[in-house]
XYZ file of C-alpha atoms in Angstrom:
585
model
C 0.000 0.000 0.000
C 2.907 2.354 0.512
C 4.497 1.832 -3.007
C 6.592 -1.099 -2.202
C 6.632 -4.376 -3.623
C 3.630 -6.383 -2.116
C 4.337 -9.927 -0.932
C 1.828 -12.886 -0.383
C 1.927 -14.154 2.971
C 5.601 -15.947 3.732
C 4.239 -19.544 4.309
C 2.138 -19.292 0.962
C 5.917 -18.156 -0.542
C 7.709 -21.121 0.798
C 4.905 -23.718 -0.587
C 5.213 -22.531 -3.815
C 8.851 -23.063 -4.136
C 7.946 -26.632 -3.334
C 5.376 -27.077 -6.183
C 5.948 -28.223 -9.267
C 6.996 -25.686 -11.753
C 3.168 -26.089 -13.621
C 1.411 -26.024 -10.201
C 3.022 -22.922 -9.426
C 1.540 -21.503 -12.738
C -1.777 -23.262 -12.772
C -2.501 -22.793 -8.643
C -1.563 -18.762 -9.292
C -5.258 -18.849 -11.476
C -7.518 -19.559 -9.271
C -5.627 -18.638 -5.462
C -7.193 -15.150 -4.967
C -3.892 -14.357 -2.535
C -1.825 -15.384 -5.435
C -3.895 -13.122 -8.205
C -3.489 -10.195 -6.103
C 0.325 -10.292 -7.278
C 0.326 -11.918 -9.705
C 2.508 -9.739 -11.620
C 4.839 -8.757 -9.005
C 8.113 -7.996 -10.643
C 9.761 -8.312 -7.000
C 7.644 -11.854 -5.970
C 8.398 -13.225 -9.435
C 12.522 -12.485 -9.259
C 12.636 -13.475 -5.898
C 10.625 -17.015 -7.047
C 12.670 -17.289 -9.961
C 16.490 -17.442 -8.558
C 15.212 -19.869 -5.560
C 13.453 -22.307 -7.882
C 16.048 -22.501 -10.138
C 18.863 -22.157 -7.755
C 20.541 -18.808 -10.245
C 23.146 -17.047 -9.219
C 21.488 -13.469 -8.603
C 24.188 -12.276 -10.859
C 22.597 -13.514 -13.604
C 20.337 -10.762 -15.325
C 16.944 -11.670 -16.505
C 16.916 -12.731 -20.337
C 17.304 -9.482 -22.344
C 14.219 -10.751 -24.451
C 11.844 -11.033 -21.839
C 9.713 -8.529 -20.695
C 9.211 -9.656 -17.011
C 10.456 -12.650 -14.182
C 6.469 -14.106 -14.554
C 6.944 -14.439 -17.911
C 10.249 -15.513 -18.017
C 8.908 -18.361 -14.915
C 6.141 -19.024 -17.632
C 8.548 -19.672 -20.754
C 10.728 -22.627 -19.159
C 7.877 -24.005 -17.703
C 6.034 -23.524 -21.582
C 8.771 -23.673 -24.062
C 10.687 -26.867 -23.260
C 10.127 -29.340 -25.594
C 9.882 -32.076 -22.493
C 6.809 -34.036 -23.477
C 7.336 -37.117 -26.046
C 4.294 -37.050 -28.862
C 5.406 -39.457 -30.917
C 8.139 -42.358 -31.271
C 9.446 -43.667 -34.607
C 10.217 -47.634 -35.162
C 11.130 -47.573 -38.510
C 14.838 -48.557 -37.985
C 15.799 -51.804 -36.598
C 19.149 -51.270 -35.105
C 20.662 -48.027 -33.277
C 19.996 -44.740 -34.373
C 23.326 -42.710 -34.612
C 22.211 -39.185 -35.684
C 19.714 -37.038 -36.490
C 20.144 -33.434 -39.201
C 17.255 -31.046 -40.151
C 17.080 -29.287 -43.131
C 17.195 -25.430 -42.865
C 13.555 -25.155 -43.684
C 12.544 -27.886 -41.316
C 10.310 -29.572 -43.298
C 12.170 -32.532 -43.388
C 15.300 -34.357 -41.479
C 16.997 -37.112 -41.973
C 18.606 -40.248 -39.654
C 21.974 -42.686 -39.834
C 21.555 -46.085 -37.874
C 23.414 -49.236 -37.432
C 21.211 -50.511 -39.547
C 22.892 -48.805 -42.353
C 19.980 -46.902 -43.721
C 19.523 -43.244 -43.873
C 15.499 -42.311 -43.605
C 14.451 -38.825 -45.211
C 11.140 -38.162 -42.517
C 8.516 -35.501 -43.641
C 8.368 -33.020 -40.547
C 3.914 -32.581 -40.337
C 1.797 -32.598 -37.228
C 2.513 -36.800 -37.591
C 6.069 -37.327 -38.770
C 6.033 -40.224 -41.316
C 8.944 -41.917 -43.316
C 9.087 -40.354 -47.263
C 12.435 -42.040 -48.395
C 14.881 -44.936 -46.970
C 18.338 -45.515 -48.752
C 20.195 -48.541 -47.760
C 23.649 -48.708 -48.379
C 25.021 -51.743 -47.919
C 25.192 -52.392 -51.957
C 28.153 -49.726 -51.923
C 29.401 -52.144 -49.095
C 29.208 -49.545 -45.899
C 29.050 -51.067 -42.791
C 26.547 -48.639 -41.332
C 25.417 -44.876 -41.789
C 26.831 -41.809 -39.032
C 26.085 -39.032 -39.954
C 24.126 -36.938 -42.088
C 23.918 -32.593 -43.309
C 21.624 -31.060 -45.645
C 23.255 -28.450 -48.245
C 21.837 -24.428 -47.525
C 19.117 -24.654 -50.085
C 18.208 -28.294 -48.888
C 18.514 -29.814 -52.388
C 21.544 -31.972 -51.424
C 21.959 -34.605 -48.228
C 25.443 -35.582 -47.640
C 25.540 -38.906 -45.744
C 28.589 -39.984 -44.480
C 29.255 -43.839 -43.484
C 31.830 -46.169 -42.874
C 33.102 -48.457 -45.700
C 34.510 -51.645 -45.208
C 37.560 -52.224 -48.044
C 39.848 -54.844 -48.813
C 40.990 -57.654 -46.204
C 38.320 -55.917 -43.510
C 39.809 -52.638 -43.334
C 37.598 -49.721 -42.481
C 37.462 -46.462 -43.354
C 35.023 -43.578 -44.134
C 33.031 -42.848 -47.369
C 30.689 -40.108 -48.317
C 27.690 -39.821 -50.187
C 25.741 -36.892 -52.017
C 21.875 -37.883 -52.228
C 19.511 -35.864 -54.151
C 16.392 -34.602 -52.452
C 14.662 -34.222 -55.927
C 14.422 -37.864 -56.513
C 16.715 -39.370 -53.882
C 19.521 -40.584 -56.046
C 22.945 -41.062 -55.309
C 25.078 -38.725 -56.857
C 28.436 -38.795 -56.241
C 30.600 -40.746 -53.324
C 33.910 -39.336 -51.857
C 36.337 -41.745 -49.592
C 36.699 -40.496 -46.499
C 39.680 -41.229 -43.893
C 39.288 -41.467 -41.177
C 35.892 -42.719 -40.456
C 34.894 -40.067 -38.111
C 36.026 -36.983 -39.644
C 32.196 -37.447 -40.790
C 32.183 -34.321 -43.722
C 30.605 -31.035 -43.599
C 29.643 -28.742 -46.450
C 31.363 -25.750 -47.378
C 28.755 -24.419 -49.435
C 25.810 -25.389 -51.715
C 27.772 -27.716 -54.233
C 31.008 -28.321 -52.276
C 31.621 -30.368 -49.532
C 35.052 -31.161 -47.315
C 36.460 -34.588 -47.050
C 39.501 -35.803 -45.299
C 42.187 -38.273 -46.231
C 45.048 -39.837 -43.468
C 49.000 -40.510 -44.476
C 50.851 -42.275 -41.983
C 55.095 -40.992 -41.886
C 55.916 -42.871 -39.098
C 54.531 -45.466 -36.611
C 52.756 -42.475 -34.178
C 52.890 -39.933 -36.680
C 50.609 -38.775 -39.711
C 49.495 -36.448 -42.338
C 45.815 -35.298 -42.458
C 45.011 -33.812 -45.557
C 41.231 -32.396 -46.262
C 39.989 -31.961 -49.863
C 37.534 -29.531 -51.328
C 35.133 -31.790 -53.399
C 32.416 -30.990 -55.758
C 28.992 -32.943 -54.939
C 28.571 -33.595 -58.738
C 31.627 -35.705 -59.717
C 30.032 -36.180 -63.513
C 33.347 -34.391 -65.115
C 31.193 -31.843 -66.869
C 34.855 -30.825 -68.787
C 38.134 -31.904 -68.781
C 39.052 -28.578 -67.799
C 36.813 -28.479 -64.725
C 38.106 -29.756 -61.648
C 36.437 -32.198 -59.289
C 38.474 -32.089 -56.505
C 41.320 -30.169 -54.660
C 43.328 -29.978 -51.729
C 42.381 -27.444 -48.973
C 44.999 -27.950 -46.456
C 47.973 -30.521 -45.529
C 48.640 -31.150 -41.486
C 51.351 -33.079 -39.655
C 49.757 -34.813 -36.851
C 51.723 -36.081 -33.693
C 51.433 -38.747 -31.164
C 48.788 -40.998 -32.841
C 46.609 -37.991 -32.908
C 44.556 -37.398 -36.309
C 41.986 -34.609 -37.377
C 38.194 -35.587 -37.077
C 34.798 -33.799 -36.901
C 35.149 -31.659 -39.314
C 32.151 -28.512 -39.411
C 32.540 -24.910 -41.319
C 31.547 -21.700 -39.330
C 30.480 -18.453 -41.013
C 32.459 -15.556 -39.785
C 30.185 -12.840 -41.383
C 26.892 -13.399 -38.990
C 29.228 -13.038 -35.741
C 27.964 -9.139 -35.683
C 24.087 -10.377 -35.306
C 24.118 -13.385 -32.850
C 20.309 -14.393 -31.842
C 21.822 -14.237 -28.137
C 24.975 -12.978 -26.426
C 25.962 -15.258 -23.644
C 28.563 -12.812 -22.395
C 26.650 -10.685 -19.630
C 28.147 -7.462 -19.932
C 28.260 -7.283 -24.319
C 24.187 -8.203 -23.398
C 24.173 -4.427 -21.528
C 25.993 -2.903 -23.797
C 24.166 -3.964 -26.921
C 21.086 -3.089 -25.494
C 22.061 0.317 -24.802
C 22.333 3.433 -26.821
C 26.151 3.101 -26.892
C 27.889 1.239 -29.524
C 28.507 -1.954 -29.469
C 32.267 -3.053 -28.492
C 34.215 -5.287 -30.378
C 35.719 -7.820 -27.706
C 38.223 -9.049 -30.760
C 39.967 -5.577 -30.455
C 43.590 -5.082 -29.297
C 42.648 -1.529 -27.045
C 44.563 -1.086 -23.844
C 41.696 -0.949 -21.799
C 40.793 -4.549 -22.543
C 44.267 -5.415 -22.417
C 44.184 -3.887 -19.256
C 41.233 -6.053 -17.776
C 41.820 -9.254 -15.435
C 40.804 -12.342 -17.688
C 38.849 -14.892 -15.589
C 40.271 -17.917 -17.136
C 43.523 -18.191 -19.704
C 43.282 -17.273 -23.171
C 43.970 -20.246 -25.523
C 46.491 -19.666 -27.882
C 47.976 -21.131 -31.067
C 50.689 -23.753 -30.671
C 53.798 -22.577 -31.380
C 57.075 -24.458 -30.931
C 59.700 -23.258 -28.425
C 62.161 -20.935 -30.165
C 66.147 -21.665 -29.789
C 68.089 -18.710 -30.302
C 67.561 -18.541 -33.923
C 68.709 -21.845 -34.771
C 67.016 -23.548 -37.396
C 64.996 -26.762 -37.259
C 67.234 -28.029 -40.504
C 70.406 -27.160 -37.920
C 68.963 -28.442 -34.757
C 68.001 -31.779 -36.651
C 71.180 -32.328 -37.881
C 72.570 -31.741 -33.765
C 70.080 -34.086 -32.641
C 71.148 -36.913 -34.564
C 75.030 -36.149 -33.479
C 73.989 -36.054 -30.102
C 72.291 -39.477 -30.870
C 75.460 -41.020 -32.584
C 77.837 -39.350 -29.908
C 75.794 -40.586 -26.860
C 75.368 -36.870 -25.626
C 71.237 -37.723 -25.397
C 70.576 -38.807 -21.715
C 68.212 -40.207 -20.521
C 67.834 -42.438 -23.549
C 64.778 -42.264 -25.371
C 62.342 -44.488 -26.349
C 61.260 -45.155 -29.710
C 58.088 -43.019 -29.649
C 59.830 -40.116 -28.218
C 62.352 -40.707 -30.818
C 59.675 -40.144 -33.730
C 58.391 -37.473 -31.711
C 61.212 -35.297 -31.349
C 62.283 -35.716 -34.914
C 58.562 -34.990 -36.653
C 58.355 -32.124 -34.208
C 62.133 -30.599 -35.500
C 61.168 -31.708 -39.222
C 57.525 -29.762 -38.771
C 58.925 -26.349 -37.695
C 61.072 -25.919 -40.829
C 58.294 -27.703 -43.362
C 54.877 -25.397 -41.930
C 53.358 -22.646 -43.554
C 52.929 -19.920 -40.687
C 49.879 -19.110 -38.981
C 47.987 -16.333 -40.084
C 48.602 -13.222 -38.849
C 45.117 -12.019 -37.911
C 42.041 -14.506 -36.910
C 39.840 -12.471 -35.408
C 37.045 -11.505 -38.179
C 37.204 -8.066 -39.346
C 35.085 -6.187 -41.967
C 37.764 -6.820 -44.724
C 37.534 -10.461 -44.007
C 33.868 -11.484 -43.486
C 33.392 -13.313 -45.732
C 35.908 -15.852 -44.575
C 34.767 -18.713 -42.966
C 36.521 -20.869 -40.196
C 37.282 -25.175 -40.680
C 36.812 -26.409 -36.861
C 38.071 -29.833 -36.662
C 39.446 -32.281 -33.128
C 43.060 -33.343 -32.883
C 45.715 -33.319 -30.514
C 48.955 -33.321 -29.765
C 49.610 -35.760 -26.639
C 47.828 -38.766 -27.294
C 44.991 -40.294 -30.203
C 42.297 -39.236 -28.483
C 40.995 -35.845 -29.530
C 41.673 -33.224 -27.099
C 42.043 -30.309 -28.832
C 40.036 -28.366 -31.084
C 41.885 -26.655 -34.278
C 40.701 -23.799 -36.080
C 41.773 -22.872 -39.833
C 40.612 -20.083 -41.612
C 39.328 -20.705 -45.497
C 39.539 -17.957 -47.669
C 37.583 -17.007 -50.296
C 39.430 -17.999 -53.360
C 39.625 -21.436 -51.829
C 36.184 -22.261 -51.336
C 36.214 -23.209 -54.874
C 37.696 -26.507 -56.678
C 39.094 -24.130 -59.503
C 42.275 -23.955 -60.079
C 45.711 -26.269 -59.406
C 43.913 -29.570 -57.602
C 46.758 -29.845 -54.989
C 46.310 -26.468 -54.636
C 48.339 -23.192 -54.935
C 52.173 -24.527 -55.674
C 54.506 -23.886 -52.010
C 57.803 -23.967 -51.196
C 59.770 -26.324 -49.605
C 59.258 -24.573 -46.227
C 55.735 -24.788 -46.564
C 55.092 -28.271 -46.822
C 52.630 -28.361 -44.034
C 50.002 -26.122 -42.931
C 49.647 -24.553 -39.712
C 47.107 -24.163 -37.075
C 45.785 -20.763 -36.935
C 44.586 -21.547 -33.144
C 44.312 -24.563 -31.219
C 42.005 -24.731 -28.097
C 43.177 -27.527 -25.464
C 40.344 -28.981 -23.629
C 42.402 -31.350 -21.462
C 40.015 -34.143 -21.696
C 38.599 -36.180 -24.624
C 36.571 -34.558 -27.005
C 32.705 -36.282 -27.774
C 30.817 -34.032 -29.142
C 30.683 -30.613 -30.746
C 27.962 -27.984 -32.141
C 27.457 -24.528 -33.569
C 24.947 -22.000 -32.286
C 22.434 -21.080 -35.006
C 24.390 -17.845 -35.354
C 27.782 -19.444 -35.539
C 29.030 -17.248 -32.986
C 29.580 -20.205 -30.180
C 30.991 -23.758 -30.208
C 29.369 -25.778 -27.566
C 31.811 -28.902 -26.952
C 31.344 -32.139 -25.258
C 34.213 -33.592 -23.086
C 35.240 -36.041 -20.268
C 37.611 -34.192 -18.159
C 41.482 -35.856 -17.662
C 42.673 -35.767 -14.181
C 44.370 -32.913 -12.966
C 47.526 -32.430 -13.500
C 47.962 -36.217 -15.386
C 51.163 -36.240 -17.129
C 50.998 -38.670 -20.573
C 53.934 -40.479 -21.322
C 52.882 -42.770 -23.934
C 50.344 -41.520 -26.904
C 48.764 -45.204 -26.804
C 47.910 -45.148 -23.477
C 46.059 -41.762 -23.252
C 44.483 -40.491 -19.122
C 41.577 -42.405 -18.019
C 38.607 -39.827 -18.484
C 36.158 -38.479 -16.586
C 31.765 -40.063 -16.200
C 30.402 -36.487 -16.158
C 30.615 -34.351 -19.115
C 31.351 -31.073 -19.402
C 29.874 -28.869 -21.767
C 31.713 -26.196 -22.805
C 31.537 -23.306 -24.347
C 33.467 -20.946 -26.726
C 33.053 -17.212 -28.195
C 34.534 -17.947 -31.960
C 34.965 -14.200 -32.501
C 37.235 -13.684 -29.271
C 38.670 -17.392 -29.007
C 37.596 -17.400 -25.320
C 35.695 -19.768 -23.365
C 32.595 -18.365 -21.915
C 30.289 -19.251 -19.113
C 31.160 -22.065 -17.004
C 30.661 -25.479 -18.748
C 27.452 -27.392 -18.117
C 26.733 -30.372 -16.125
C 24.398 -33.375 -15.760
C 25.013 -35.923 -18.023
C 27.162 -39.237 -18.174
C 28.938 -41.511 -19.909
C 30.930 -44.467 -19.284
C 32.519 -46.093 -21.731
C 36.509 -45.815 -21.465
C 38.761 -44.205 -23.930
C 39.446 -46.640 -26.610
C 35.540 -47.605 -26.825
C 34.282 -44.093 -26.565
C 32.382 -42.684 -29.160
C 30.826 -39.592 -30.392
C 27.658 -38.221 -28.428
C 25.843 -35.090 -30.581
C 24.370 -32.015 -29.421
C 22.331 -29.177 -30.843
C 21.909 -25.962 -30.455
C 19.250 -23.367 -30.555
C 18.327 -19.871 -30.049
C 17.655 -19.992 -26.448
C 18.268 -23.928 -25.783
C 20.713 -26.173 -26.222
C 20.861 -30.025 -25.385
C 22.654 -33.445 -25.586
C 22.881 -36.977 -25.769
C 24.209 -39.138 -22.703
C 25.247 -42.686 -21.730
C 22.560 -42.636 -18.920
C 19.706 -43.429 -21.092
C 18.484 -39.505 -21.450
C 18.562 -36.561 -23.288
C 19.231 -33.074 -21.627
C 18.441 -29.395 -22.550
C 19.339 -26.768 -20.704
C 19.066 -22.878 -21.300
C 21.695 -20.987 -23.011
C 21.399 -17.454 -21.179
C 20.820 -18.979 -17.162
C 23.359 -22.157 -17.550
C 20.506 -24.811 -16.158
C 19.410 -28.045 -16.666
C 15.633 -27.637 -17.699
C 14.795 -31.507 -18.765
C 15.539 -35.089 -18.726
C 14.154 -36.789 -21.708
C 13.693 -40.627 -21.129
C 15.036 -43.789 -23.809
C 15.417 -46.974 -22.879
C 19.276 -46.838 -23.640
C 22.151 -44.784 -25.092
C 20.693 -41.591 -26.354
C 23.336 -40.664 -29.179
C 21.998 -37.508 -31.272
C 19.513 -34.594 -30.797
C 17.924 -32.242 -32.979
C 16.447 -29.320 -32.821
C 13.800 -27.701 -35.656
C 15.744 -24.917 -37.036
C 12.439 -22.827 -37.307
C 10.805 -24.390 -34.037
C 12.871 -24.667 -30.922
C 9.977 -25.664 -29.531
C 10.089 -29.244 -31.327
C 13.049 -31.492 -30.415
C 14.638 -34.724 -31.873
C 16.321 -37.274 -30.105
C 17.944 -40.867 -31.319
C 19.060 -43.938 -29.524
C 20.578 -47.247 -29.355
C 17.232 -48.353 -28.363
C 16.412 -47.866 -32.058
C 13.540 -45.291 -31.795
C 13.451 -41.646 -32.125
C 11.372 -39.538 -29.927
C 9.751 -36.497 -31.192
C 8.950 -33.981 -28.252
C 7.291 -30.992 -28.305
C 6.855 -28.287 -25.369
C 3.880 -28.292 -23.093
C 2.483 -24.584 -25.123
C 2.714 -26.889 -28.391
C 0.799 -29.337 -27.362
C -1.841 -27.352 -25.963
C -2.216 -25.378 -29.007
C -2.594 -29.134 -30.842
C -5.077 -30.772 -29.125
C -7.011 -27.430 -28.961
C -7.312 -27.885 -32.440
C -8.570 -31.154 -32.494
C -12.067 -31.889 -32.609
C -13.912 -33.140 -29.492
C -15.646 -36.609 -29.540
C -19.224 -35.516 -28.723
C -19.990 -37.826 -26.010
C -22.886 -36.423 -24.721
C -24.883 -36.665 -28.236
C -22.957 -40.288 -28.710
C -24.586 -41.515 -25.506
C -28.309 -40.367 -26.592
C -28.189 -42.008 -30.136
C -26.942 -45.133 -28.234
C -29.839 -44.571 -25.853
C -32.277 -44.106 -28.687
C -31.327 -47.308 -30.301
C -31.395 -49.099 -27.544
């Protein structure tokens, strides 16, 4: 009555924080006490931190317009409530891809079939491929092109004598024929698109017995030689890997929509951006940032110790007369041997870095290759970025590319993020801006001696997150599900991202989603095993996808969707049923 916030009655406060989230909503309709505040900003904030246990330092979302609504829109929004569940494959369902318009997606299983599904009110099958005639194993992934006219599945092939490796395929969504296949080694750098007609493949050398050669080829989807002057193919890059280590998981991020994200996660570029001052470029190199304390350590681009301006030619050449002299002590093993030597032979045969990453105006329309690697051990661990260029998204010109000298041999990282853990999982925010990763955390301070034998890892997963247009991690990582398989069985686990959600896969039989801008777990979806890919509809966040080695996939829509469907149904008349009977009778 004097102006101040009005509060309920205390007791009525504390039973509400121990309803259910929908009780809370649904009893604050018809509890006169409750109406009476109902939209009390201070009630509402107050409710909102202790339900969800936020730090008050969060802000509220800057898209909401009030704490009731914003209580209303993760009770409302969350797609949490399965709908539907599709049988159609009969072995385990790897992943899941939309197209952009979401009127379709498509799934990889075991069972090595990829399904095209119509998205409608009832999701039904419209197209099945199986590929075991081109003598794949199974199917693992799958990515529609940007104007949805192309699906590029990507599968592992089984060769001569057993071996394995990776192939890809270009389907046509026309008339679902196969257009074009592209080997593909190893297995599980899966293939991304670059743009509408060309697509990125890798290929693995081996040099020595722990050391390698990734290279990753530019390849047109339509392999039909349309001229002998027109080239099919050509290498984008050529990288030295060490310690067993190999690039995988390739994706392609667009620098040029960093300027317009759909959220910033960073709390303080939220204030600013909604303010009437401009907006401040965290990639710049101004004092004042310099000046700032940094929360956690920037990751940085490998670079090899420097000694004294002696070259890597000279120092390999002293090496091997310390070797033949018996000046080396303590001796090495043969790993460490191979090591040292590919690392001395790599700093005189690599292209340098280039000199700027951060996106600028000049360069926006460069777009980033993210791929896992390492340098410790074969399983992934880090998380390399290259930058593409314009003239090279194309398969014109020389097909190995433009002609280097002999000190280029190799191509370097332009910035390597260490994750200290192994690597599952990775995804792009709609905007490109962020790069959610899934890990299993290494123990502190674990020292790795030999690359075969790489840290045991972590049952939680962390998921972390990264700002591509500052190369920092922000937030702290998220928490809550689990996995338990150990490092030489573990696989890949895929997550998606939306606008204001993003969720995961998890060895504990469930999918999770949690929100983007408050950092908390909003559902558990239920399978009755493995859940190994989620999807959400690029133009309804509202409808998730989820796949598992149970061999279904769930569709799940939120609690607002499903309202708004069965609203729209029409109502058995029961009343008028009962009096026909009645008259019959």
């Amino acid at each position: 009555a004097g102006g101040g916030p009005l509060l309920p009655d205390s007791v009525l406060f504390e039973i509400f924080l121990y309803l259910d989230h929908a009780d809370v909503l649904s009893v604050g309709l018809v509890c006169q006490q409750w109406r009476a505040v109902a939209r009390d900003e201070f009630l509402w904030k107050e409710l909102f931190y202790r339900y969800y246990r936020v730090s008050r330092e969060v802000p509220r979302h800057p898209a909401a317009v009030s704490w009731y609504d914003e209580f209303q829109r993760l009770y409302d929004t969350i797609p949490c409530i399965e709908v539907q569940a599709l049988k159609e494959h009969n072995d385990q369902v790897l992943h899941l891809s939309f197209s952009h318009s979401g009127c379709l997606f498509a799934s990889c299983s075991k069972d090595c079939t990829v399904k095209i599904w119509s998205n409608e009110l009832d999701i039904s099958l419209q197209h099945s491929s199986n590929m075991r005639p081109y003598n794949w194993s199974y199917t693992q992934f799958s990515q529609f092109n940007s104007d949805d006219s192309l699906l590029l599945v990507s599968g592992v092939f089984v060769g001569p004598h057993n071996s394995s490796s990776g192939e890809i395929a270009v389907i046509s969504m026309e008339n679902f024929t196969l257009l074009s296949r592209v080997r593909n080694k190893p297995y599980d750098v899966f293939g991304c698109w670059l743009n509408e007609t060309n697509l990125i493949s890798g290929n693995l050398h081996r040099i020595g017995r722990i050391t390698s050669c990734s290279v990753l080829w530019l390849n047109n989807a339509f392999q039909g030689v349309e001229s002998e002057n027109v080239n099919v193919v050509k290498r984008l890059f050529k990288i030295q890997n060490l310690n067993a280590s190999t690039i995988r998981t390739v994706m392609v991020a667009d620098c040029s929509r960093y300027d317009s994200p759909d959220l910033l996660l960073d709390y303080e570029e939220q204030l600013a951006a909604s303010s009437t001052c401009p907006v401040f470029d965290l990639g710049s190199d101004s004092e004042e940032e310099e000046a700032k304390p940094k929360q956690t350590p920037e990751p940085a681009v490998q670079e090899l110790p420097d000694d004294g301006g002696v070259t890597a030619e000279d120092g390999l050449q002293q090496f091997f007369d310390d070797i033949m002299e018996g000046r080396v002590r303590p001796a090495m093993t043969e790993t460490e041997l191979e090591t040292k030597v590919a690392e001395l032979f790599i700093r005189n045969r690599t292209k340098p870095p280039e000199v700027n990453l951060l996106p600028t105006e000049s360069n926006s329309k460069t777009k980033y290759l993210i791929f896992t690697t390492g340098c410790l051990t074969y399983s992934p661990h880090q998380i390399g970025i290259k930058r593409i260029l314009p003239h090279q998204m194309t398969t014109a010109g020389p097909v190995l590319g433009e002609e280097r000298r002999s000190d280029e041999f190799f191509d370097s990282l332009d910035h390597v993020i260490d994750i200290h853990g192994h690597i599952i999982g990775m995804g792009l925010s709609p905007d490109h801006r962020y790069l959610y990763v899934n890990s299993r955390a290494w123990p502190r301070d674990c020292v790795i001696s030999d690359p075969m034998q790489p840290p045991p890892i972590a049952e939680e997963i962390d998921l972390h997150v990264f700002d591509l247009k500052t190369m920092k991690e922000v937030k702290r990582a998220l928490r809550a599900h689990r996995a338990y398989t150990p490092n030489e069985e573990c696989f890949f686990i895929f997550l998606d991202v939306s606008r204001d959600f993003v969720a995961s896969g998890a060895e504990d039989r469930h999918g999770y989603i949690w929100d983007r801008h408050y950092n908390i777990c909003l559902a558990k979806l239920q399978h009755d095993n493995v859940v190994n890919s989620v999807a959400f509809s690029p133009v309804e966040q509202e409808l998730l996808l989820t796949a598992s080695d149970d061999t279904t996939i769930k569709v799940w829509r939120s609690p607002r969707t499903v309202r708004i469907q069965q609203a729209r149904k029409p109502r058995p008349r029961k009343l008028l049923f009962s009096w026909l009977m009645n008259q019959k009778s």
